[in-house]
Coordinates of C-alpha atoms and ligand atoms in Angstrom, one line a residue:
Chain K
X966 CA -17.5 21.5 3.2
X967 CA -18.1 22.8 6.7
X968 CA -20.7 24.5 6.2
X969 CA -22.8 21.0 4.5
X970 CA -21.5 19.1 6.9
X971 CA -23.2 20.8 9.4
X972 CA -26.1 21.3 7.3
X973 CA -26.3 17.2 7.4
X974 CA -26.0 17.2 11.2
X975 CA -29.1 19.5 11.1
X976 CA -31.2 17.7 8.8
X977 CA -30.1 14.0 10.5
X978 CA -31.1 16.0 13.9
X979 CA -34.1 17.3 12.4
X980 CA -35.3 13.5 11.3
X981 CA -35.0 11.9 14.2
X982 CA -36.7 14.4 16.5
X983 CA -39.7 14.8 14.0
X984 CA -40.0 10.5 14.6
X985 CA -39.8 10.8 17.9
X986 CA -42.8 13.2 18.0
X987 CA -44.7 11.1 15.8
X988 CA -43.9 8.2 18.1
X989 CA -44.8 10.0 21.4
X990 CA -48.2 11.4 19.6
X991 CA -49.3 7.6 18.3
X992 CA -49.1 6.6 22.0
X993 CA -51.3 8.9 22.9
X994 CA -53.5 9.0 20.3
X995 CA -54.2 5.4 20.1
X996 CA -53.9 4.7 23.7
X997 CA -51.4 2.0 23.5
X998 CA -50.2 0.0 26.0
X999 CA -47.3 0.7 27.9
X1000 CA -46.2 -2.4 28.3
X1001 CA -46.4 -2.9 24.4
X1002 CA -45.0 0.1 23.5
X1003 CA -44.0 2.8 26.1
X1004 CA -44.2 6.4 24.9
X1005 CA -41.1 8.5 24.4
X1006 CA -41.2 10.4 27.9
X1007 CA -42.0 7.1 29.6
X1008 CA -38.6 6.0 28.5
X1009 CA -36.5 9.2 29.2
X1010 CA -38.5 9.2 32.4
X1011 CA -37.0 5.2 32.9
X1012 CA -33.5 6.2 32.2
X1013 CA -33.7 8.8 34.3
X1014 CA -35.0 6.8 37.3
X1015 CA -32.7 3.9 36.3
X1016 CA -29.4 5.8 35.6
X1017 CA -27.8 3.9 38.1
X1018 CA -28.1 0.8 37.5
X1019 CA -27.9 1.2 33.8
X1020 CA -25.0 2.9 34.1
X1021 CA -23.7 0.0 36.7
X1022 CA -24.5 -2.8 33.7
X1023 CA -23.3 -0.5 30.9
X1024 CA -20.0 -0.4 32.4
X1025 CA -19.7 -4.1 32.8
X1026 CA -21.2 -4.6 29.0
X1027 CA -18.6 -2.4 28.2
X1028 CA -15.6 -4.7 30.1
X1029 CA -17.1 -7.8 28.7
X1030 CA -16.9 -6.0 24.7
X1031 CA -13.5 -4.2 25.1
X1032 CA -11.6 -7.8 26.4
X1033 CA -13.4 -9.0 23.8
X1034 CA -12.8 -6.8 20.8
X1035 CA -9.1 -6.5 22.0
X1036 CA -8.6 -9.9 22.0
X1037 CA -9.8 -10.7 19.2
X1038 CA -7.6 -8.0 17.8
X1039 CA -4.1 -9.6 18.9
X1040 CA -5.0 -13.1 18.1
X1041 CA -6.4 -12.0 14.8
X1042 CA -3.6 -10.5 13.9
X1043 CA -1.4 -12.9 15.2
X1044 CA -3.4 -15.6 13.5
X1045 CA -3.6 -13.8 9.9
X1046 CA 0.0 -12.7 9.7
X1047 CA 0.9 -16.7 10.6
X1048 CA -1.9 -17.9 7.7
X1049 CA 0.0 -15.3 5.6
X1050 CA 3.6 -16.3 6.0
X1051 CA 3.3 -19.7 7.0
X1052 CA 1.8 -22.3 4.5
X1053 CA 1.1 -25.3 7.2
X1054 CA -0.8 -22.7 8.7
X1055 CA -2.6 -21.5 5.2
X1056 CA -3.6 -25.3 4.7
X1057 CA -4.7 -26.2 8.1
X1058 CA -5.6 -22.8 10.5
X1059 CA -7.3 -21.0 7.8
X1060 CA -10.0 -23.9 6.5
X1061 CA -10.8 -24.8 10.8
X1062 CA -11.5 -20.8 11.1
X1063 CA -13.7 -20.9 7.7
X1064 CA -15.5 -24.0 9.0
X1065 CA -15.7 -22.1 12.9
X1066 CA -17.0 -19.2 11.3
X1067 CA -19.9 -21.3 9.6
X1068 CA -21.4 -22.3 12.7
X1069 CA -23.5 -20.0 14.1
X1070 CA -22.2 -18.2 16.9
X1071 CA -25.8 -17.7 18.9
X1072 CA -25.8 -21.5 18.9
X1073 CA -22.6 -21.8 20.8
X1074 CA -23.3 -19.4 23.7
X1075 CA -25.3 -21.7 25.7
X1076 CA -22.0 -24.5 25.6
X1077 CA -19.8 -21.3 26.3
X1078 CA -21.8 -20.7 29.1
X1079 CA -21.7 -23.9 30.3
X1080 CA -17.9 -24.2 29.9
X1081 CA -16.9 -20.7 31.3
X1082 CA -20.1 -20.0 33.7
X1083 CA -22.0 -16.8 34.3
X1084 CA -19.2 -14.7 35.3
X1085 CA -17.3 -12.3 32.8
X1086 CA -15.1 -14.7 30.7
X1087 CA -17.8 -16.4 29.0
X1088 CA -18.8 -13.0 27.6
X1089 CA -15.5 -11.7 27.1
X1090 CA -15.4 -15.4 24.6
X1091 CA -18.9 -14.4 23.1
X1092 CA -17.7 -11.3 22.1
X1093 CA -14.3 -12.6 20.8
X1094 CA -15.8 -15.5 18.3
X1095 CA -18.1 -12.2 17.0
X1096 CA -15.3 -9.9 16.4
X1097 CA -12.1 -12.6 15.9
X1098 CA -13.3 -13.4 12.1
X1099 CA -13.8 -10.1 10.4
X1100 CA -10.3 -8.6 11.8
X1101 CA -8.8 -12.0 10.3
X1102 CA -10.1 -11.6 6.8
X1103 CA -9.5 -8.0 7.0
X1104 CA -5.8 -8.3 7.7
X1105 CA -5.3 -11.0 5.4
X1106 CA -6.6 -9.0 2.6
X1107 CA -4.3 -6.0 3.6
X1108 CA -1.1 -8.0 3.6
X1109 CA -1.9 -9.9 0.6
X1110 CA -2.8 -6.5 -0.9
X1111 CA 0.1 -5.0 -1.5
X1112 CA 0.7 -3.7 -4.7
X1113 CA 2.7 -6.1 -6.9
X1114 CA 5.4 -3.2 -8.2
X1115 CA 5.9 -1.8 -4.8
X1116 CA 7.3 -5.6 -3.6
X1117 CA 8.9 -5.7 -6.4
X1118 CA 10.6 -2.0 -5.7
X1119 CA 11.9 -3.3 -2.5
X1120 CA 13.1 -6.7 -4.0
X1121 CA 15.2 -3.9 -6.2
X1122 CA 16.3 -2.2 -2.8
X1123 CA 17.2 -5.5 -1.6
X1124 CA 15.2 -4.8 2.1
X1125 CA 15.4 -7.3 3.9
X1126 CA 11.9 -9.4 4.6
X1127 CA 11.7 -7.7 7.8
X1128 CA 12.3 -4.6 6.5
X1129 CA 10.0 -5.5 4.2
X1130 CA 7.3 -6.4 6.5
X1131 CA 7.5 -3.7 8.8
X1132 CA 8.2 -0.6 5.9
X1133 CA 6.0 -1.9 3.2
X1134 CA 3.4 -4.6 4.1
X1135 CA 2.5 -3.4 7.5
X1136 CA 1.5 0.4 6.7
X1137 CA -0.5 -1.2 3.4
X1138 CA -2.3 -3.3 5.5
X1139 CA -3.4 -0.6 8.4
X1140 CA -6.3 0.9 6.1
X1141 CA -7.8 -2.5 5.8
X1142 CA -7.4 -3.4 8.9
X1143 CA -9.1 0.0 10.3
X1144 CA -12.2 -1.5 8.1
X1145 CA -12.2 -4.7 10.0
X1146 CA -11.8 -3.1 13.4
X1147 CA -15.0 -1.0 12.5
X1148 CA -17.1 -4.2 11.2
X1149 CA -15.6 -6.3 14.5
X1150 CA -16.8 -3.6 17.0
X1151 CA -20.1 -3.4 16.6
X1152 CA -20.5 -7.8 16.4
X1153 CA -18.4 -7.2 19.8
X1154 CA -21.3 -5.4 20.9
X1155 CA -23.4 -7.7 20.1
X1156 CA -21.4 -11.0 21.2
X1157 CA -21.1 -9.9 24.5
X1158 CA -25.1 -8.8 24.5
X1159 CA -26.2 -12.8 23.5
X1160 CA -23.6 -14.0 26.2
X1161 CA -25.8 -12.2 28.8
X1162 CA -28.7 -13.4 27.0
X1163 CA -27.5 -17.0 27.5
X1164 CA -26.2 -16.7 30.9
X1165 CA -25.7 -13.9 33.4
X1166 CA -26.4 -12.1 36.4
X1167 CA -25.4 -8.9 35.0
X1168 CA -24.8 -6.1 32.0
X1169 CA -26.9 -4.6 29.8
X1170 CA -28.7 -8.1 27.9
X1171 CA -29.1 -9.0 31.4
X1172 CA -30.9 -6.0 32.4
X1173 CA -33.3 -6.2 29.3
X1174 CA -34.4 -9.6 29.8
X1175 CA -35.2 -8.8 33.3
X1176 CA -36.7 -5.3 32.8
X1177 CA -38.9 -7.7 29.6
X1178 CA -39.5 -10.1 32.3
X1179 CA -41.1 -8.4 34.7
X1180 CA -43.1 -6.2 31.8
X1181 CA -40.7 -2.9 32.3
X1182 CA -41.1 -2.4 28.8
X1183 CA -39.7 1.2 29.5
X1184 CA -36.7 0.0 31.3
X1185 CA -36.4 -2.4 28.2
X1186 CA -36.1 0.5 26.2
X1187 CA -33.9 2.3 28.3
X1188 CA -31.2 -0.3 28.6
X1189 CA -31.9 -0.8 24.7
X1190 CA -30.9 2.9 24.3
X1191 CA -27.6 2.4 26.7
X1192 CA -26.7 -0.5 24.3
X1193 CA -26.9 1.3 20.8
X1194 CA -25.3 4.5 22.5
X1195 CA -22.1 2.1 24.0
X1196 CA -21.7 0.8 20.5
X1197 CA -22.0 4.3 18.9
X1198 CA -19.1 5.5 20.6
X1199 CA -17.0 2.6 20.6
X1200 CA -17.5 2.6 16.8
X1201 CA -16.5 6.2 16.6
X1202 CA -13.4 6.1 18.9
X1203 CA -12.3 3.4 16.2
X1204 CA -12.9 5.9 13.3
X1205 CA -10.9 8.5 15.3
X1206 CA -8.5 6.7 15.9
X1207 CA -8.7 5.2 12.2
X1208 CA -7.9 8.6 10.8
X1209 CA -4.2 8.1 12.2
X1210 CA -3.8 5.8 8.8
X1211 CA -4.9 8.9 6.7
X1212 CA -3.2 7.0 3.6
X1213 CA -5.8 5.3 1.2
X1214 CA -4.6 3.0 -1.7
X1215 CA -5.3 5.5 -4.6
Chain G
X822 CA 33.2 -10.6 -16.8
X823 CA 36.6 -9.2 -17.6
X824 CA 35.8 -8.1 -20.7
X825 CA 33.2 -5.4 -19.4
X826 CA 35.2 -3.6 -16.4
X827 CA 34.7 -4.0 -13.0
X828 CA 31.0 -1.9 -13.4
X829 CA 30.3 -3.3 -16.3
X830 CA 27.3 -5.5 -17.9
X831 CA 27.2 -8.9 -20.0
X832 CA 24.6 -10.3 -21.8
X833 CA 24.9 -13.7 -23.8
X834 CA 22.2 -15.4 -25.6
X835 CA 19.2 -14.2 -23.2
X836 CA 15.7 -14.9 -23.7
X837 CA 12.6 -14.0 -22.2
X838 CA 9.0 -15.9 -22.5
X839 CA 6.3 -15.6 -20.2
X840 CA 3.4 -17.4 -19.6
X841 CA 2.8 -21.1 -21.1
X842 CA 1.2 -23.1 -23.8
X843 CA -2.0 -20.8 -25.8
X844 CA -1.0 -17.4 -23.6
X845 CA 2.8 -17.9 -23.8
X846 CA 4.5 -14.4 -25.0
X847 CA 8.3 -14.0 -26.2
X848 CA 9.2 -10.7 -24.6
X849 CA 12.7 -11.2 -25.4
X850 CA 14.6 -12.9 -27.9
X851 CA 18.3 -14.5 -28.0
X852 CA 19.6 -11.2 -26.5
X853 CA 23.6 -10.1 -26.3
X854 CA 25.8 -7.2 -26.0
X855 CA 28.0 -6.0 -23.4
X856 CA 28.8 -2.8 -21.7
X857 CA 31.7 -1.5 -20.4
X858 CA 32.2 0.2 -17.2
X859 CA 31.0 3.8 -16.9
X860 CA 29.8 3.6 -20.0
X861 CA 26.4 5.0 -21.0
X862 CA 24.1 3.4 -22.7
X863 CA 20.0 3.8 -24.0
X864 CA 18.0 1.3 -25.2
X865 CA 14.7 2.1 -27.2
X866 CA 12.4 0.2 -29.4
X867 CA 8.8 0.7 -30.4
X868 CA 6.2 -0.1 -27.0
X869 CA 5.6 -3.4 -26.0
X870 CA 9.1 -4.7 -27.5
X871 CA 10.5 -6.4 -24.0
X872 CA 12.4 -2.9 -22.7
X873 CA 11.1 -3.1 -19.0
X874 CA 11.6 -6.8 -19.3
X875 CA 15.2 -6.6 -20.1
X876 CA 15.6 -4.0 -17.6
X877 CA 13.9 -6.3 -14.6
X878 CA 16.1 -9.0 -15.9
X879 CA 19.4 -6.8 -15.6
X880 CA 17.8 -5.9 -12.0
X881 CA 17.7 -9.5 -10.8
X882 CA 14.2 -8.9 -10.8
X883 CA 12.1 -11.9 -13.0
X884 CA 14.0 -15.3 -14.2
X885 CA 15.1 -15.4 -17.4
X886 CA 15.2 -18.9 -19.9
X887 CA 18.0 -19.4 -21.9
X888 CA 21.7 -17.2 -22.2
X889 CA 23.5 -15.7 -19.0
X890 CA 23.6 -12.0 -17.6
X891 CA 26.2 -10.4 -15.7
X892 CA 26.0 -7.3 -13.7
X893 CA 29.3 -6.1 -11.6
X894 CA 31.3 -9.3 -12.5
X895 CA 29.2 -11.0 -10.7
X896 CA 25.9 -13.7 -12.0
X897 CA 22.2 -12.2 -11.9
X898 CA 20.5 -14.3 -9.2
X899 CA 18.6 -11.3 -7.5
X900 CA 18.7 -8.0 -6.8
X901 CA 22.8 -6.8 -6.6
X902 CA 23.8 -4.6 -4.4
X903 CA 25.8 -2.3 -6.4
X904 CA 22.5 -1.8 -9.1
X905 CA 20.1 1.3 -8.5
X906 CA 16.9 0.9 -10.4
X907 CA 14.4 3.8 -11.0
X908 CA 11.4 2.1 -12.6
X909 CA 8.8 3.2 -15.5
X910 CA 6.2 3.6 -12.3
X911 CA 7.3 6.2 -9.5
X912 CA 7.2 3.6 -6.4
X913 CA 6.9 6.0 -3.7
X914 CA 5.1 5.0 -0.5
X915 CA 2.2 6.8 0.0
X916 CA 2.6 7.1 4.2
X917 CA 6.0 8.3 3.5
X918 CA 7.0 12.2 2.8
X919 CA 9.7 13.2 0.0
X920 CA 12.7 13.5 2.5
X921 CA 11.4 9.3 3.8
X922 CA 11.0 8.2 0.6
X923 CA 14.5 10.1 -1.0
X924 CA 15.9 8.2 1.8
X925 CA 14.2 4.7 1.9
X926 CA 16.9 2.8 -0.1
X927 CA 19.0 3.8 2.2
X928 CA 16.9 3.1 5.4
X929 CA 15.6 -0.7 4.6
X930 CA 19.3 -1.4 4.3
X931 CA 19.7 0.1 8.0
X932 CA 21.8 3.3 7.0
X933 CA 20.6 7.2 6.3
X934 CA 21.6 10.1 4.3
X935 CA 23.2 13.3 5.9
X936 CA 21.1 16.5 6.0
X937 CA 23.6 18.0 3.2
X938 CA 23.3 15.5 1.1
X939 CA 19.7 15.6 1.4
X940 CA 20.0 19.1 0.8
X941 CA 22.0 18.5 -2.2
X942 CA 19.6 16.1 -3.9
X943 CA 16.4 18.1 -3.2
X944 CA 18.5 21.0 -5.2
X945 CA 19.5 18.8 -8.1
X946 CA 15.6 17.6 -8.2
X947 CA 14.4 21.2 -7.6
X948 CA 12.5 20.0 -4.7
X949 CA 13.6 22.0 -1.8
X950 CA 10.8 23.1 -0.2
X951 CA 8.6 20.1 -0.7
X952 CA 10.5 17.9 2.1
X953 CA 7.9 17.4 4.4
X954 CA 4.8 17.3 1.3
X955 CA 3.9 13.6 0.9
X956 CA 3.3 11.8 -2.6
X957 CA -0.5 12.6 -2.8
X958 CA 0.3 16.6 -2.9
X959 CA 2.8 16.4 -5.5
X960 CA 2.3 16.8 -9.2
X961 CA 3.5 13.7 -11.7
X962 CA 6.6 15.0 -12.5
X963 CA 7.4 15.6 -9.2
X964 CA 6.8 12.0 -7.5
X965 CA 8.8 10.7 -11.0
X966 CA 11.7 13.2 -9.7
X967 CA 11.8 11.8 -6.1
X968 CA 12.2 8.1 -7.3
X969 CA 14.7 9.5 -9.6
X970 CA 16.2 10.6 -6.4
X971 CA 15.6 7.8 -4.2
X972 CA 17.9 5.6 -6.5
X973 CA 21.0 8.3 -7.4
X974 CA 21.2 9.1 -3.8
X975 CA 22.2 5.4 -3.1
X976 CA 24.9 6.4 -5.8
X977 CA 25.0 3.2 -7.4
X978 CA 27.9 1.9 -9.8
X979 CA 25.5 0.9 -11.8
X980 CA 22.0 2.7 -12.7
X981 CA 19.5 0.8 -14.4
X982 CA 16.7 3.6 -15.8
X983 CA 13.3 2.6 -17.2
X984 CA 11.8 5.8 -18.9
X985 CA 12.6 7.8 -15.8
X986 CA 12.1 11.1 -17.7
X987 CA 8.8 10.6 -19.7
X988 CA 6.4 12.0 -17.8
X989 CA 8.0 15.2 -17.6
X990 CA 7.9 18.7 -19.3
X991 CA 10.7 19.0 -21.7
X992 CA 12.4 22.5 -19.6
X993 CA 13.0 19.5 -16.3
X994 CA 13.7 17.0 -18.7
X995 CA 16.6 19.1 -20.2
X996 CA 17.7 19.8 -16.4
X997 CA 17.4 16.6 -15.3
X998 CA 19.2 15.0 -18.5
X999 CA 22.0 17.2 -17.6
X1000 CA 22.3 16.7 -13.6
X1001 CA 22.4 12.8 -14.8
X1002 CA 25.1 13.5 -17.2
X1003 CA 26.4 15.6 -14.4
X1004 CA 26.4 13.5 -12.0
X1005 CA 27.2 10.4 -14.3
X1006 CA 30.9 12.2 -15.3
X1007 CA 31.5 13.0 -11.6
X1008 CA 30.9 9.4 -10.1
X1009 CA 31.7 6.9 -12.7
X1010 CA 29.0 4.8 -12.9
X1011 CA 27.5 2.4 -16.0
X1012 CA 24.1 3.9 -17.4
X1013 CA 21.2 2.3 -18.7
X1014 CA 18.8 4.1 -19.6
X1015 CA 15.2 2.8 -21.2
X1016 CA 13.9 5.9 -23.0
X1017 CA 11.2 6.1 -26.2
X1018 CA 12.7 9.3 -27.2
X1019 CA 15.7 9.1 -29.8
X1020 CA 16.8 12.2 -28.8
X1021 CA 17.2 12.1 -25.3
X1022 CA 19.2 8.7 -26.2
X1023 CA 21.8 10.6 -28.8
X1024 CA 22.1 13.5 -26.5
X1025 CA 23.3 11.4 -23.2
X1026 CA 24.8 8.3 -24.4
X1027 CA 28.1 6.7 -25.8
X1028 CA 25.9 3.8 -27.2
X1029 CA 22.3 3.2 -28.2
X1030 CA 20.7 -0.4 -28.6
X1031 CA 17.8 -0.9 -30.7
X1032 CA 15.4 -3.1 -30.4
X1033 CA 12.8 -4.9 -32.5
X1034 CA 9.2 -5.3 -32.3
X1035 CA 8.2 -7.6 -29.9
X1036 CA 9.8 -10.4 -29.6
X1037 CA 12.4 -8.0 -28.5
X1038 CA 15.5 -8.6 -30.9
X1039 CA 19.0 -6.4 -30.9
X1040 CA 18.9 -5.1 -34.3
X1041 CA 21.4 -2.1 -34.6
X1042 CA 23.9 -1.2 -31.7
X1043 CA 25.1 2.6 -32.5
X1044 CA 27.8 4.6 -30.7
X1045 CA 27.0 7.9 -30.4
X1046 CA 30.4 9.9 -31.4
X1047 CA 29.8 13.2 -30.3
X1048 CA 31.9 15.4 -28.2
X1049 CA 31.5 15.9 -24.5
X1050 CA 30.8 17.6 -22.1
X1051 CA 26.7 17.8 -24.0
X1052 CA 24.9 20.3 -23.5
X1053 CA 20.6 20.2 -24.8
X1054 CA 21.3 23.5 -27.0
X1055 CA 24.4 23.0 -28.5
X1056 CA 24.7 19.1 -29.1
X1057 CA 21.6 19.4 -30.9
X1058 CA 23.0 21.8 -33.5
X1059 CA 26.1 19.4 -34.0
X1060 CA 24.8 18.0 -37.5
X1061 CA 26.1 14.6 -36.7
X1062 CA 23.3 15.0 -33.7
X1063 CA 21.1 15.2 -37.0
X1064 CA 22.1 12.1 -39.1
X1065 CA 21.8 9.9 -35.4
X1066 CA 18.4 11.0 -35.1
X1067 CA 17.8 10.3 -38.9
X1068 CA 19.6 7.0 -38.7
X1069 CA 17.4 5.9 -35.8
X1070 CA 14.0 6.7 -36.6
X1071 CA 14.9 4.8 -40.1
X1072 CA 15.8 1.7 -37.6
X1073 CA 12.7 2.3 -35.3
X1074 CA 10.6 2.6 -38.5
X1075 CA 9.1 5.9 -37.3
X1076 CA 10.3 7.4 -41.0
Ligands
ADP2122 N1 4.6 -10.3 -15.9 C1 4.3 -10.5 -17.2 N2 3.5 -11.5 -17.6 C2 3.1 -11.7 -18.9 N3 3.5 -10.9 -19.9 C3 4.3 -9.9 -19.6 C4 4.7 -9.6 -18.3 N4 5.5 -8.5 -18.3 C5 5.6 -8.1 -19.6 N5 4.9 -8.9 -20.4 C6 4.7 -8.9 -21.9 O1 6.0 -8.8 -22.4 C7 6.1 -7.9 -23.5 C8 7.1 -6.8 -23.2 O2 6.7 -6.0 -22.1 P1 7.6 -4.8 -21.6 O3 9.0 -5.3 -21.3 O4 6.9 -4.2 -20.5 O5 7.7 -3.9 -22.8 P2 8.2 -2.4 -23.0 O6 8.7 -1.9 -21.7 O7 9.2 -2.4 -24.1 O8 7.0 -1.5 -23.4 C9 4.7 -7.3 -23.6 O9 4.0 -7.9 -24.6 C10 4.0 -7.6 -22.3 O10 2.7 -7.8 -22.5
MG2123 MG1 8.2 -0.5 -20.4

């Protein structure tokens, strides 16, 4: 088990440095533009040079995505355990987040923008609408998913509904809603990446449209490699901290 | 009711259909019998006949549409307090390990069992040891024995069964028939137990019900006149232990 595991690491290792040479060799070979493509070195070289102020906007990126993500964590939960218990709330809450969830997001940044200004809460809001829907649906579907004799074993212990809630329907939902915390994560990312798009002075989608701007493609690159590594490891503190609900419906 | 003991169980009349219109099945039947306090009783009838049915019914569990049911003197609405069920399906919790599930009966209802009597139930379900294992490391047999557990150690007056023993090896189901019987003669409590083997039926109980083929219908209610204390080995060389398993399998049509 170890032992192929690491064997996978290898291999997944192995892949990407044999693209990277192929990419640093093609830029040399066919003489391509830096400002079209930059060759490997050329974008270590930029990170390097850069570290600080990528670092600087990573950090705020990463403000703007965790107020976000946690947000949209509470209220989701909040929202999906009301849809669930409460049937106003099933016939009116839950077709207004369908139809809020059709519209595309990217469209509503620059009113977002416009509403909450440049500054941090109009990301922290970007990043919420892109991460408030999947932890919704995923919760739903752990509470509604609880095995129909199990309910029916506590009706026979007579627990009460909040013993039921808490003993039963909460720990049968936590797998699920590990799986919606992993999907939300990443769109966090993302959410708070088209905020700074839209409208900012600052963070990481801030930095790349300037560094694009002004024909840095290897900055561009850089702050592109900052992103994807801030939403690698927020992804994987969320599966660490998933493997806490070890239990799998089986 | 009066008539059945404080403990004691009433059926009148009861039917069972579920489902409506093209899809509609009659699980059970115009239903009655009674039983008395500490009294134990088995039901069996061929698979599919409405056992589990009249089990959830007696439970509080599901509605029923015609006749009237009481458990502990008092009308079937819901669940009773007084009524332990073990269902067909061991229900353990898979977050939970066999000490928190023995004791979860207990605990939704805000209360806990002492470490002895702990103790004492993992003895009488040969689980000591296993305590801190959770369900997903425990054989068949073993999760069946913990829900056993998690209902007895409750110690209801009255214990509704559903096939608790079936998916066990015949050497625990002999120990475990006893500890019930056991257990049963040193608390007083009323006994029903759902089994599909006539055996097990004639060598615990005072009474056995029969039912019919789906819809389920009471066809024979026999009392089991043997002497106790049982015991696996010797009951079953009482001839009488014989003609009740003859006389049953001629009911359940197996002969
Ligand atoms: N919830 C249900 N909905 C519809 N039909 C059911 C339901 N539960 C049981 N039945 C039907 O009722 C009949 C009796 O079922 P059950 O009581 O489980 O039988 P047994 O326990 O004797 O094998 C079966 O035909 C079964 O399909
Ligand atoms: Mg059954």
């Amino acid at each position: 088990m170890k032992a192929s595991a690491n064997r996978g690491l290898l291999e997944g290792l192995l892949f990407f440095v044999v693209l990277g040479v192929i990419w640093e060799a093609s830029v040399h070979v066919f003489d391509i533009k830096p400002y079209l493509l930059p060759a490997i070195s050329d974008i270590a070289d930029a990170l390097w040079q850069s570290r600080a102020i990528i670092w600087e906007n990573s950090l705020i990126t990463l403000g703007e995505v965790l107020w976000g993500f946690l947000s949209a964590v509470v209220l989701g939960v909040l929202i999906a355990v009301l849809i669930y218990f409460v049937p106003l709330a099933r016939r009116t809450l839950y077709p207004f987040m369908i139809a809020l969830q059709s519209i595309p997001k990217i469209g509503l940044a620059p009113l977002i923008v416009v509403w909450f200004g440049y500054g941090l809460s109009s990301k922290v809001i970007m990043a919420f609408l892109f991460a408030f829907f999947p932890i919704v649906i995923s919760t739903l579907g752990g509470l509604g998913g609880v095995p129909a004799h199990l309910e029916e074993h506590f009706r026979a212990m007579r627990a009460s509904p909040w013993a039921t809630f808490w003993r039963l329907r909460v720990p049968s939902a936590l797998p699920n809603f590990v799986d919606g915390c992993k999907v939300a994560m990443p769109l966090a990312v993302i959410g708070a990446i088209v905020g700074e798009f839209v409208g900012s002075n600052d963070g990481l989608g801030n930095l790349i449209l300037m560094a694009t701007g002004s024909s840095q493609t290897a900055l561009t690159f850089a702050a592109l490699a900052a992103v994807t590594a801030l939403s690698l490891a927020l992804f994987y503190i969320i599966e660490l901290l998933g493997r806490l609900v070890w239990w799998r419906s089986n | 009711m009066a008539a059945a003991g404080r403990n004691g169980i009433e059926l009148a009349g009861v039917s069972k259909i579920f489902g409506q219109g093209e899809s509609e099945v009659t699980a059970l039947s115009d239903v009655s019998f009674s039983i008395r306090d500490s009294e134990f009783v088995s039901v069996i009838g061929p698979s599919g006949c409405g056992k589990s049915t009249l089990l959830r019914i007696l439970a509080g569990l599901i509605p029923y549409e015609r006749g009237s049911v009481q458990v502990a003197g008092e009308p079937v609405h819901g669940a009773l307090d007084p009524v332990g069920v073990v269902f067909q399906t061991s229900n353990l919790l898979p977050w939970l390990n066999v000490e928190e599930n023995l004791t979860l009966a207990l605990r939704v209802n805000g209360s806990d069992a002492s470490a002895e009597q702990r103790a004492a139930m993992l003895g009488t379900l040969g689980l000591t040891g296993f305590e801190k294992r959770y369900p997903h490391e425990l054989s068949g047999g073993m999760r069946h024995r913990v829900a056993i557990g998690q209902a007895l150690i409750r110690d209801p007056a009255v214990l509704l069964m559903d096939e608790p023993f079936g998916a066990l090896d015949a050497l625990t189901r002999d120990h475990l028939n006893m500890e019930l019987l056991r257990i049963w003669q040193a608390r007083k409590k009323t006994v029903v137990l759902i089994t599909h083997s006539i055996s097990e039926a004639v060598l615990l109980s005072d009474r056995v019900l029969v039912l019919s083929e789906r819809p389920g219908r009471l066809i024979e209610d026999v009392s089991i006149d043997l002497p106790r204390p049982r015991d696996p080995s010797d009951t079953r060389e009482d001839p009488r232990f014989g003609d009740y398993i003859v006389q049953l399998s001629e009911l359940m049509g197996v002969r």
